[in-house]
mmCIF file of C-alpha atoms in Angstrom:
data_model
loop_
_atom_site.group_PDB
_atom_site.id
_atom_site.type_symbol
_atom_site.label_atom_id
_atom_site.label_comp_id
_atom_site.label_asym_id
_atom_site.label_seq_id
_atom_site.Cartn_x
_atom_site.Cartn_y
_atom_site.Cartn_z
ATOM 1 C CA MET A 1 -0.454 -25.214 -8.241
ATOM 2 C CA THR A 2 0.570 -26.074 -11.806
ATOM 3 C CA LEU A 3 1.043 -23.625 -14.609
ATOM 4 C CA ALA A 4 -0.212 -24.036 -18.136
ATOM 5 C CA ALA A 5 2.369 -25.421 -20.561
ATOM 6 C CA ASP A 6 2.635 -22.164 -22.477
ATOM 7 C CA GLU A 7 3.392 -20.109 -19.366
ATOM 8 C CA PRO A 8 7.069 -19.364 -18.711
ATOM 9 C CA ASP A 9 9.101 -21.162 -16.080
ATOM 10 C CA VAL A 10 9.727 -18.133 -13.902
ATOM 11 C CA LEU A 11 12.866 -19.212 -12.120
ATOM 12 C CA ARG A 12 14.439 -20.596 -15.287
ATOM 13 C CA LYS A 13 13.969 -17.291 -17.095
ATOM 14 C CA LEU A 14 15.771 -15.349 -14.374
ATOM 15 C CA SER A 15 19.502 -14.884 -14.826
ATOM 16 C CA PHE A 16 21.796 -16.926 -12.591
ATOM 17 C CA LEU A 17 22.590 -13.852 -10.470
ATOM 18 C CA ASP A 18 18.952 -12.740 -10.114
ATOM 19 C CA ARG A 19 17.675 -16.259 -9.454
ATOM 20 C CA TYR A 20 19.771 -16.658 -6.342
ATOM 21 C CA LEU A 21 19.751 -13.043 -5.158
ATOM 22 C CA PRO A 22 18.431 -13.884 -1.658
ATOM 23 C CA ALA A 23 21.232 -16.453 -1.310
ATOM 24 C CA TRP A 24 23.880 -13.908 -2.378
ATOM 25 C CA ILE A 25 22.501 -11.435 0.161
ATOM 26 C CA ILE A 26 22.656 -14.033 2.945
ATOM 27 C CA VAL A 27 26.228 -14.939 1.964
ATOM 28 C CA ALA A 28 27.166 -11.240 1.946
ATOM 29 C CA MET A 29 25.634 -10.850 5.411
ATOM 30 C CA GLY A 30 27.673 -13.791 6.719
ATOM 31 C CA ALA A 31 30.841 -12.517 5.063
ATOM 32 C CA GLY A 32 30.294 -9.114 6.632
ATOM 33 C CA LEU A 33 29.847 -10.562 10.105
ATOM 34 C CA LEU A 34 33.026 -12.611 9.669
ATOM 35 C CA LEU A 35 34.956 -9.635 8.313
ATOM 36 C CA GLY A 36 33.885 -7.464 11.234
ATOM 37 C CA SER A 37 35.075 -10.059 13.744
ATOM 38 C CA VAL A 38 38.559 -10.445 12.236
ATOM 39 C CA ILE A 39 39.195 -6.747 11.410
ATOM 40 C CA PRO A 40 38.161 -4.731 14.485
ATOM 41 C CA GLY A 41 39.616 -1.481 13.079
ATOM 42 C CA LEU A 42 37.615 -1.607 9.850
ATOM 43 C CA ARG A 43 35.537 1.474 10.625
ATOM 44 C CA GLU A 44 38.621 3.672 11.041
ATOM 45 C CA VAL A 45 40.001 2.405 7.739
ATOM 46 C CA LEU A 46 36.763 3.151 5.879
ATOM 47 C CA ASP A 47 36.418 6.589 7.472
ATOM 48 C CA ALA A 48 39.893 7.665 6.388
ATOM 49 C CA VAL A 49 38.478 9.331 3.268
ATOM 50 C CA LYS A 50 34.902 10.619 3.168
ATOM 51 C CA ILE A 51 32.455 12.224 0.754
ATOM 52 C CA GLY A 52 30.328 14.295 3.116
ATOM 53 C CA GLN A 53 29.342 11.865 5.870
ATOM 54 C CA VAL A 54 29.911 8.709 3.789
ATOM 55 C CA SER A 55 33.264 6.969 3.428
ATOM 56 C CA LEU A 56 34.658 6.974 -0.112
ATOM 57 C CA PRO A 57 34.569 3.148 -0.621
ATOM 58 C CA ILE A 58 30.933 2.968 0.487
ATOM 59 C CA ALA A 59 29.976 5.990 -1.635
ATOM 60 C CA LEU A 60 31.527 4.376 -4.703
ATOM 61 C CA GLY A 61 29.682 1.126 -3.949
ATOM 62 C CA LEU A 62 26.373 3.002 -3.694
ATOM 63 C CA LEU A 63 26.921 4.846 -6.974
ATOM 64 C CA LEU A 64 27.906 1.646 -8.782
ATOM 65 C CA MET A 65 24.792 0.018 -7.343
ATOM 66 C CA MET A 66 22.537 2.679 -8.898
ATOM 67 C CA TYR A 67 24.161 3.373 -12.281
ATOM 68 C CA PRO A 68 23.376 0.140 -14.221
ATOM 69 C CA VAL A 69 19.741 0.307 -13.135
ATOM 70 C CA LEU A 70 19.343 3.842 -14.462
ATOM 71 C CA ALA A 71 21.278 3.075 -17.647
ATOM 72 C CA LYS A 72 18.531 0.575 -18.522
ATOM 73 C CA VAL A 73 15.683 3.113 -18.377
ATOM 74 C CA ARG A 74 14.109 4.035 -21.718
ATOM 75 C CA TYR A 75 13.974 7.796 -21.241
ATOM 76 C CA ASP A 76 12.583 8.294 -24.731
ATOM 77 C CA ARG A 77 9.356 6.645 -23.564
ATOM 78 C CA LEU A 78 8.466 9.579 -21.313
ATOM 79 C CA GLY A 79 6.606 11.115 -24.241
ATOM 80 C CA ALA A 80 4.197 8.174 -24.196
ATOM 81 C CA VAL A 81 2.867 9.144 -20.769
ATOM 82 C CA THR A 82 -0.119 11.014 -22.158
ATOM 83 C CA LYS A 83 -1.264 8.079 -24.296
ATOM 84 C CA ASP A 84 -2.811 6.202 -21.389
ATOM 85 C CA ARG A 85 -3.767 8.687 -18.722
ATOM 86 C CA ARG A 86 -5.791 6.095 -16.838
ATOM 87 C CA THR A 87 -2.732 3.910 -16.241
ATOM 88 C CA MET A 88 -0.584 6.913 -15.372
ATOM 89 C CA VAL A 89 -3.058 8.341 -12.853
ATOM 90 C CA LEU A 90 -3.503 4.970 -11.164
ATOM 91 C CA SER A 91 0.255 4.469 -11.028
ATOM 92 C CA LEU A 92 0.889 7.890 -9.516
ATOM 93 C CA VAL A 93 -1.803 7.302 -6.880
ATOM 94 C CA LEU A 94 -0.413 3.870 -5.987
ATOM 95 C CA ASN A 95 3.261 4.863 -6.012
ATOM 96 C CA TRP A 96 3.223 8.312 -4.531
ATOM 97 C CA ILE A 97 0.124 8.390 -2.306
ATOM 98 C CA LEU A 98 -0.825 4.872 -1.218
ATOM 99 C CA GLY A 99 2.666 3.321 -1.091
ATOM 100 C CA PRO A 100 4.368 5.841 1.242
ATOM 101 C CA ALA A 101 1.235 6.175 3.403
ATOM 102 C CA LEU A 102 0.879 2.404 3.747
ATOM 103 C CA MET A 103 4.527 1.899 4.736
ATOM 104 C CA PHE A 104 4.254 4.777 7.214
ATOM 105 C CA ALA A 105 1.236 3.123 8.839
ATOM 106 C CA LEU A 106 2.777 -0.363 8.903
ATOM 107 C CA ALA A 107 6.065 0.904 10.310
ATOM 108 C CA TRP A 108 4.397 2.757 13.176
ATOM 109 C CA LEU A 109 1.971 -0.085 13.906
ATOM 110 C CA MET A 110 4.526 -2.923 13.865
ATOM 111 C CA LEU A 111 7.690 -1.162 15.026
ATOM 112 C CA PRO A 112 6.500 1.412 17.592
ATOM 113 C CA ASP A 113 9.461 0.647 19.886
ATOM 114 C CA LEU A 114 12.167 0.506 17.189
ATOM 115 C CA PRO A 115 12.453 4.059 15.817
ATOM 116 C CA GLU A 116 15.555 3.501 13.660
ATOM 117 C CA TYR A 117 14.096 0.486 11.838
ATOM 118 C CA ARG A 118 10.774 2.281 11.559
ATOM 119 C CA THR A 119 12.439 5.257 9.896
ATOM 120 C CA GLY A 120 14.336 2.922 7.575
ATOM 121 C CA LEU A 121 11.113 1.270 6.431
ATOM 122 C CA ILE A 122 9.458 4.636 5.801
ATOM 123 C CA ILE A 123 12.431 5.552 3.592
ATOM 124 C CA VAL A 124 11.930 2.241 1.741
ATOM 125 C CA GLY A 125 8.285 3.201 1.158
ATOM 126 C CA LEU A 126 9.389 6.462 -0.455
ATOM 127 C CA ALA A 127 11.843 4.761 -2.828
ATOM 128 C CA ARG A 128 9.636 3.717 -5.714
ATOM 129 C CA CYS A 129 10.442 0.989 -8.211
ATOM 130 C CA ILE A 130 12.995 1.571 -10.952
ATOM 131 C CA ALA A 131 15.022 -1.634 -10.931
ATOM 132 C CA MET A 132 13.960 -5.289 -10.909
ATOM 133 C CA VAL A 133 10.320 -4.474 -11.598
ATOM 134 C CA ILE A 134 11.142 -4.761 -15.309
ATOM 135 C CA ILE A 135 12.147 -8.390 -14.710
ATOM 136 C CA TRP A 136 9.021 -9.256 -12.702
ATOM 137 C CA ASN A 137 6.827 -7.512 -15.279
ATOM 138 C CA ASP A 138 8.355 -9.454 -18.182
ATOM 139 C CA LEU A 139 8.091 -12.789 -16.366
ATOM 140 C CA ALA A 140 4.419 -12.135 -15.629
ATOM 141 C CA CYS A 141 3.763 -11.172 -19.292
ATOM 142 C CA GLY A 142 2.987 -7.572 -18.470
ATOM 143 C CA ASP A 143 3.158 -4.598 -20.826
ATOM 144 C CA ARG A 144 6.873 -3.921 -21.357
ATOM 145 C CA GLU A 145 6.408 -0.478 -22.905
ATOM 146 C CA ALA A 146 4.100 0.658 -20.101
ATOM 147 C CA ALA A 147 6.615 -0.594 -17.536
ATOM 148 C CA ALA A 148 9.391 1.370 -19.257
ATOM 149 C CA VAL A 149 7.290 4.545 -19.078
ATOM 150 C CA LEU A 150 6.414 4.074 -15.391
ATOM 151 C CA VAL A 151 10.021 3.349 -14.480
ATOM 152 C CA ALA A 152 11.179 6.486 -16.291
ATOM 153 C CA VAL A 153 8.527 8.593 -14.565
ATOM 154 C CA ASN A 154 9.441 7.200 -11.136
ATOM 155 C CA SER A 155 13.142 7.868 -11.764
ATOM 156 C CA VAL A 156 12.580 11.553 -12.501
ATOM 157 C CA PHE A 157 9.859 11.985 -9.875
ATOM 158 C CA GLN A 158 12.104 10.646 -7.113
ATOM 159 C CA VAL A 159 14.753 13.288 -7.750
ATOM 160 C CA LEU A 160 12.099 15.993 -7.456
ATOM 161 C CA MET A 161 9.909 14.682 -4.622
ATOM 162 C CA PHE A 162 11.871 12.263 -2.417
ATOM 163 C CA GLY A 163 13.200 14.982 -0.123
ATOM 164 C CA VAL A 164 9.790 16.652 0.191
ATOM 165 C CA LEU A 165 8.017 13.391 0.986
ATOM 166 C CA GLY A 166 10.785 12.425 3.406
ATOM 167 C CA TRP A 167 10.220 15.648 5.325
ATOM 168 C CA PHE A 168 6.447 15.076 5.293
ATOM 169 C CA TYR A 169 6.437 11.445 6.501
ATOM 170 C CA LEU A 170 9.389 11.631 8.882
ATOM 171 C CA ASP A 171 8.756 15.034 10.452
ATOM 172 C CA LEU A 172 5.552 16.890 9.560
ATOM 173 C CA LEU A 173 2.950 14.084 9.625
ATOM 174 C CA PRO A 174 4.163 12.475 12.896
ATOM 175 C CA GLY A 175 3.975 15.931 14.494
ATOM 176 C CA TRP A 176 0.398 16.390 13.314
ATOM 177 C CA LEU A 177 -0.520 12.963 14.703
ATOM 178 C CA GLY A 178 1.225 13.584 18.021
ATOM 179 C CA LEU A 179 3.765 10.790 17.511
ATOM 180 C CA ASP A 180 7.101 10.924 19.294
ATOM 181 C CA THR A 181 10.011 11.296 16.866
ATOM 182 C CA SER A 182 12.528 12.744 19.331
ATOM 183 C CA SER A 183 14.618 9.559 19.213
ATOM 184 C CA VAL A 184 15.441 10.063 15.513
ATOM 185 C CA ASP A 185 17.331 13.216 14.596
ATOM 186 C CA PHE A 186 17.732 14.157 10.927
ATOM 187 C CA SER A 187 17.558 17.052 8.508
ATOM 188 C CA PRO A 188 15.251 17.016 5.458
ATOM 189 C CA TRP A 189 18.061 18.738 3.574
ATOM 190 C CA GLU A 190 20.332 15.771 4.263
ATOM 191 C CA ILE A 191 17.756 13.494 2.635
ATOM 192 C CA ALA A 192 17.462 15.796 -0.378
ATOM 193 C CA LEU A 193 21.261 15.986 -0.716
ATOM 194 C CA SER A 194 21.613 12.190 -0.528
ATOM 195 C CA VAL A 195 18.985 11.783 -3.252
ATOM 196 C CA VAL A 196 20.733 14.325 -5.481
ATOM 197 C CA VAL A 197 24.089 12.572 -5.029
ATOM 198 C CA PHE A 198 23.090 8.903 -5.058
ATOM 199 C CA LEU A 199 20.198 9.161 -7.522
ATOM 200 C CA GLY A 200 20.858 12.368 -9.431
ATOM 201 C CA ILE A 201 24.440 11.536 -10.423
ATOM 202 C CA PRO A 202 23.756 7.973 -11.650
ATOM 203 C CA LEU A 203 20.510 9.179 -13.267
ATOM 204 C CA ALA A 204 22.442 11.734 -15.313
ATOM 205 C CA ALA A 205 25.126 9.146 -16.091
ATOM 206 C CA GLY A 206 22.521 6.578 -17.128
ATOM 207 C CA TYR A 207 20.723 9.041 -19.386
ATOM 208 C CA LEU A 208 23.953 10.185 -21.038
ATOM 209 C CA SER A 209 25.129 6.587 -21.448
ATOM 210 C CA ARG A 210 21.967 5.581 -23.278
ATOM 211 C CA ARG A 211 21.954 8.666 -25.438
ATOM 212 C CA ALA A 212 25.622 8.355 -26.419
ATOM 213 C CA GLY A 213 25.488 4.582 -26.833
ATOM 214 C CA GLU A 214 22.407 4.582 -29.043
ATOM 215 C CA ARG A 215 23.686 7.486 -31.122
ATOM 216 C CA ASN A 216 27.116 5.978 -31.728
ATOM 217 C CA LYS A 217 26.409 2.235 -31.759
ATOM 218 C CA GLY A 218 22.643 1.886 -32.070
ATOM 219 C CA ARG A 219 19.957 0.626 -29.686
ATOM 220 C CA GLU A 220 20.533 -3.016 -30.549
ATOM 221 C CA TRP A 221 24.183 -2.805 -29.480
ATOM 222 C CA TYR A 222 23.369 -0.751 -26.390
ATOM 223 C CA GLU A 223 20.674 -3.108 -25.078
ATOM 224 C CA GLY A 224 22.149 -6.351 -26.379
ATOM 225 C CA THR A 225 25.834 -5.825 -25.622
ATOM 226 C CA PHE A 226 26.477 -2.873 -23.303
ATOM 227 C CA LEU A 227 23.691 -3.363 -20.757
ATOM 228 C CA PRO A 228 24.390 -7.083 -20.172
ATOM 229 C CA LYS A 229 28.032 -6.226 -19.475
ATOM 230 C CA ILE A 230 27.315 -3.548 -16.863
ATOM 231 C CA GLY A 231 24.202 -5.197 -15.387
ATOM 232 C CA PRO A 232 26.020 -7.348 -12.791
ATOM 233 C CA VAL A 233 27.817 -4.249 -11.457
ATOM 234 C CA ALA A 234 24.604 -3.225 -9.645
ATOM 235 C CA LEU A 235 24.522 -6.525 -7.774
ATOM 236 C CA TYR A 236 28.225 -6.292 -6.939
ATOM 237 C CA GLY A 237 27.677 -2.800 -5.543
ATOM 238 C CA LEU A 238 24.722 -3.998 -3.470
ATOM 239 C CA LEU A 239 26.607 -7.002 -2.092
ATOM 240 C CA PHE A 240 29.680 -4.880 -1.303
ATOM 241 C CA THR A 241 27.481 -2.446 0.633
ATOM 242 C CA ILE A 242 25.835 -5.309 2.545
ATOM 243 C CA VAL A 243 29.214 -6.821 3.456
ATOM 244 C CA ILE A 244 30.449 -3.506 4.847
ATOM 245 C CA LEU A 245 27.188 -2.761 6.649
ATOM 246 C CA PHE A 246 27.141 -6.139 8.399
ATOM 247 C CA ALA A 247 30.845 -5.948 9.163
ATOM 248 C CA LEU A 248 30.257 -2.694 11.038
ATOM 249 C CA GLN A 249 26.969 -3.796 12.649
ATOM 250 C CA GLY A 250 27.964 -7.323 13.611
ATOM 251 C CA GLU A 251 27.652 -6.870 17.366
ATOM 252 C CA THR A 252 24.245 -5.214 17.137
ATOM 253 C CA ILE A 253 22.905 -7.822 14.715
ATOM 254 C CA THR A 254 24.108 -10.888 16.619
ATOM 255 C CA SER A 255 22.782 -9.540 19.909
ATOM 256 C CA ARG A 256 19.302 -8.800 18.473
ATOM 257 C CA PRO A 257 18.564 -11.462 15.818
ATOM 258 C CA LEU A 258 14.782 -11.105 16.116
ATOM 259 C CA ASP A 259 14.981 -7.548 14.817
ATOM 260 C CA VAL A 260 15.425 -8.827 11.265
ATOM 261 C CA ALA A 261 12.201 -10.850 11.593
ATOM 262 C CA ARG A 262 10.357 -7.816 12.922
ATOM 263 C CA ILE A 263 11.568 -5.725 9.984
ATOM 264 C CA ALA A 264 10.421 -8.450 7.571
ATOM 265 C CA LEU A 265 6.800 -8.548 8.801
ATOM 266 C CA PRO A 266 5.732 -5.045 7.665
ATOM 267 C CA LEU A 267 7.571 -5.612 4.395
ATOM 268 C CA LEU A 268 5.578 -8.782 3.719
ATOM 269 C CA ALA A 269 2.325 -6.983 4.494
ATOM 270 C CA TYR A 270 3.362 -4.061 2.303
ATOM 271 C CA PHE A 271 4.142 -6.188 -0.762
ATOM 272 C CA ALA A 272 0.870 -8.098 -0.470
ATOM 273 C CA VAL A 273 -1.313 -5.010 -0.043
ATOM 274 C CA MET A 274 0.379 -2.952 -2.773
ATOM 275 C CA TRP A 275 0.328 -5.731 -5.371
ATOM 276 C CA THR A 276 -3.306 -6.610 -4.611
ATOM 277 C CA SER A 277 -4.337 -2.946 -4.691
ATOM 278 C CA GLY A 278 -2.690 -2.452 -8.074
ATOM 279 C CA TYR A 279 -4.340 -5.546 -9.472
ATOM 280 C CA LEU A 280 -7.818 -4.666 -8.165
ATOM 281 C CA LEU A 281 -7.612 -1.060 -9.336
ATOM 282 C CA GLY A 282 -6.458 -2.105 -12.792
ATOM 283 C CA LYS A 283 -9.185 -4.709 -13.087
ATOM 284 C CA ALA A 284 -11.880 -2.323 -11.835
ATOM 285 C CA SER A 285 -10.710 0.367 -14.277
ATOM 286 C CA GLY A 286 -11.022 -1.961 -17.242
ATOM 287 C CA LEU A 287 -7.330 -2.252 -18.029
ATOM 288 C CA SER A 288 -6.036 -5.236 -19.937
ATOM 289 C CA TYR A 289 -4.237 -8.052 -18.139
ATOM 290 C CA GLU A 290 -0.907 -6.729 -19.415
ATOM 291 C CA ARG A 291 -1.469 -3.169 -18.152
ATOM 292 C CA THR A 292 -2.967 -4.399 -14.867
ATOM 293 C CA THR A 293 0.035 -6.638 -14.240
ATOM 294 C CA THR A 294 2.423 -3.778 -14.926
ATOM 295 C CA LEU A 295 0.441 -1.534 -12.588
ATOM 296 C CA ALA A 296 0.535 -4.144 -9.801
ATOM 297 C CA PHE A 297 4.251 -4.873 -9.989
ATOM 298 C CA THR A 298 5.337 -1.246 -10.323
ATOM 299 C CA ALA A 299 3.228 -0.522 -7.232
ATOM 300 C CA ALA A 300 4.666 -3.404 -5.197
ATOM 301 C CA GLY A 301 8.334 -3.016 -6.177
ATOM 302 C CA ASN A 302 10.711 -0.643 -4.418
ATOM 303 C CA ASN A 303 14.058 0.951 -5.171
ATOM 304 C CA PHE A 304 15.995 -0.565 -2.289
ATOM 305 C CA GLU A 305 19.268 0.647 -3.758
ATOM 306 C CA LEU A 306 18.159 4.251 -3.252
ATOM 307 C CA ALA A 307 16.679 3.518 0.188
ATOM 308 C CA ILE A 308 19.977 2.021 1.360
ATOM 309 C CA ALA A 309 21.953 4.917 -0.126
ATOM 310 C CA VAL A 310 19.765 7.555 1.547
ATOM 311 C CA ALA A 311 19.804 5.734 4.896
ATOM 312 C CA ILE A 312 23.604 5.480 4.838
ATOM 313 C CA GLY A 313 24.058 9.048 3.600
ATOM 314 C CA VAL A 314 21.785 10.553 6.266
ATOM 315 C CA PHE A 315 22.065 8.205 9.261
ATOM 316 C CA GLY A 316 25.333 6.337 8.660
ATOM 317 C CA VAL A 317 26.353 2.845 7.629
ATOM 318 C CA THR A 318 25.983 1.511 11.188
ATOM 319 C CA SER A 319 22.442 2.816 11.594
ATOM 320 C CA GLY A 320 19.291 0.771 12.048
ATOM 321 C CA GLN A 321 17.833 2.686 9.103
ATOM 322 C CA ALA A 322 20.502 1.200 6.810
ATOM 323 C CA LEU A 323 19.895 -2.301 8.174
ATOM 324 C CA ALA A 324 16.166 -1.991 7.482
ATOM 325 C CA GLY A 325 16.939 -1.097 3.879
ATOM 326 C CA VAL A 326 19.154 -4.165 3.461
ATOM 327 C CA VAL A 327 16.440 -6.528 4.712
ATOM 328 C CA GLY A 328 14.195 -5.219 1.919
ATOM 329 C CA PRO A 329 15.603 -7.078 -1.111
ATOM 330 C CA LEU A 330 16.024 -10.215 0.973
ATOM 331 C CA ILE A 331 12.230 -10.263 1.376
ATOM 332 C CA GLU A 332 11.225 -8.671 -1.932
ATOM 333 C CA VAL A 333 12.778 -11.190 -4.319
ATOM 334 C CA PRO A 334 11.057 -14.408 -3.152
ATOM 335 C CA VAL A 335 7.752 -12.600 -2.523
ATOM 336 C CA LEU A 336 7.594 -11.022 -5.992
ATOM 337 C CA VAL A 337 8.671 -14.266 -7.664
ATOM 338 C CA ALA A 338 5.701 -15.904 -5.936
ATOM 339 C CA LEU A 339 3.456 -13.070 -7.145
ATOM 340 C CA VAL A 340 4.644 -13.680 -10.708
ATOM 341 C CA TYR A 341 3.204 -17.186 -10.436
ATOM 342 C CA VAL A 342 -0.028 -15.759 -9.031
ATOM 343 C CA SER A 343 -0.210 -13.335 -11.961
ATOM 344 C CA LEU A 344 0.214 -16.109 -14.491
ATOM 345 C CA ARG A 345 -2.649 -18.030 -12.888
ATOM 346 C CA LEU A 346 -4.817 -14.934 -13.031
ATOM 347 C CA ARG A 347 -3.852 -14.446 -16.662
ATOM 348 C CA LYS A 348 -5.246 -17.871 -17.493
ATOM 349 C CA ARG A 349 -8.546 -17.026 -15.798
ATOM 350 C CA TRP A 350 -8.596 -13.556 -17.328
ATOM 351 C CA THR A 351 -8.537 -14.908 -20.871
ATOM 352 C CA THR A 352 -10.813 -17.911 -20.269
ATOM 353 C CA LYS A 353 -14.489 -17.330 -20.909
ATOM 354 C CA ALA A 354 -17.054 -18.892 -18.663
ATOM 355 C CA PRO A 355 -18.958 -21.800 -20.253
ATOM 356 C CA VAL A 356 -22.403 -20.988 -21.635
ATOM 357 C CA GLY A 357 -25.384 -22.595 -19.941
#
């Protein structure tokens, strides 16, 4: 498949860090396994100081992972929500009805015998996009302003609804369906508290950073100077968390290597179905290519940073739920890069009229 000359080279437009994100994650996994083998008392060291149930170093890593992402959100665009109700309604349906329900179904269908990983994937399905979706949307020539609005809406909505939806999909709905959840013990309040801490705090910090930065230095300085400086911190926080997680889970991971592949399968199916659903709904509703592309990528993307933070905060850093969250970005990045190329091909067809006669 070749792209038209005027279409962007996707990989070249990604930053060096983003371009090789799957490689950095794999390196962090290997470093964690090595670290765990040479420092057998690592868990005791990390647990010396805790915030709630999470060790202080890991909590700091999780907060650093979330803050740069939320500092990038254009909160002033929330007022534009009412300008395109069609896009907003479709986005809310895809993100907060179809997405969690689809991941719930895939997790139970593909991981019926692995309750911890299944729970981790359901948490991933509840963590809607607020991070790299902006990158995928720009590379695919989507509507940047619409993406900013949807990201802002998802950021606020997650603080309000994540705990409620977690209780519904992890406790209430399985009970209605007669599914056995006795092997996974949790409290919905623990989920809500983790969201408040690991999303609410960096959300408030991100909002205040943007407001203070733009007021004192201007938007051009904030987005052109400040954000590029703090942007890599999110990746460093993610990689630090992965190193620690794999250091503490080394024995489990090396003894069950096929588990990672089993976690990846429902994720692949999820990305494909969500992106295709967003594209088809946008096309059927008469949206432009730009708005349709934004709808598709905001539906397919997930906030793995929040999913990992919630899984660690509720179930612990050595839990299968946390491991399932870590596998997410390893799969998401190459899949969504591929979907960017698909979008650009569809863009060419979208704007090309059929020959007459």
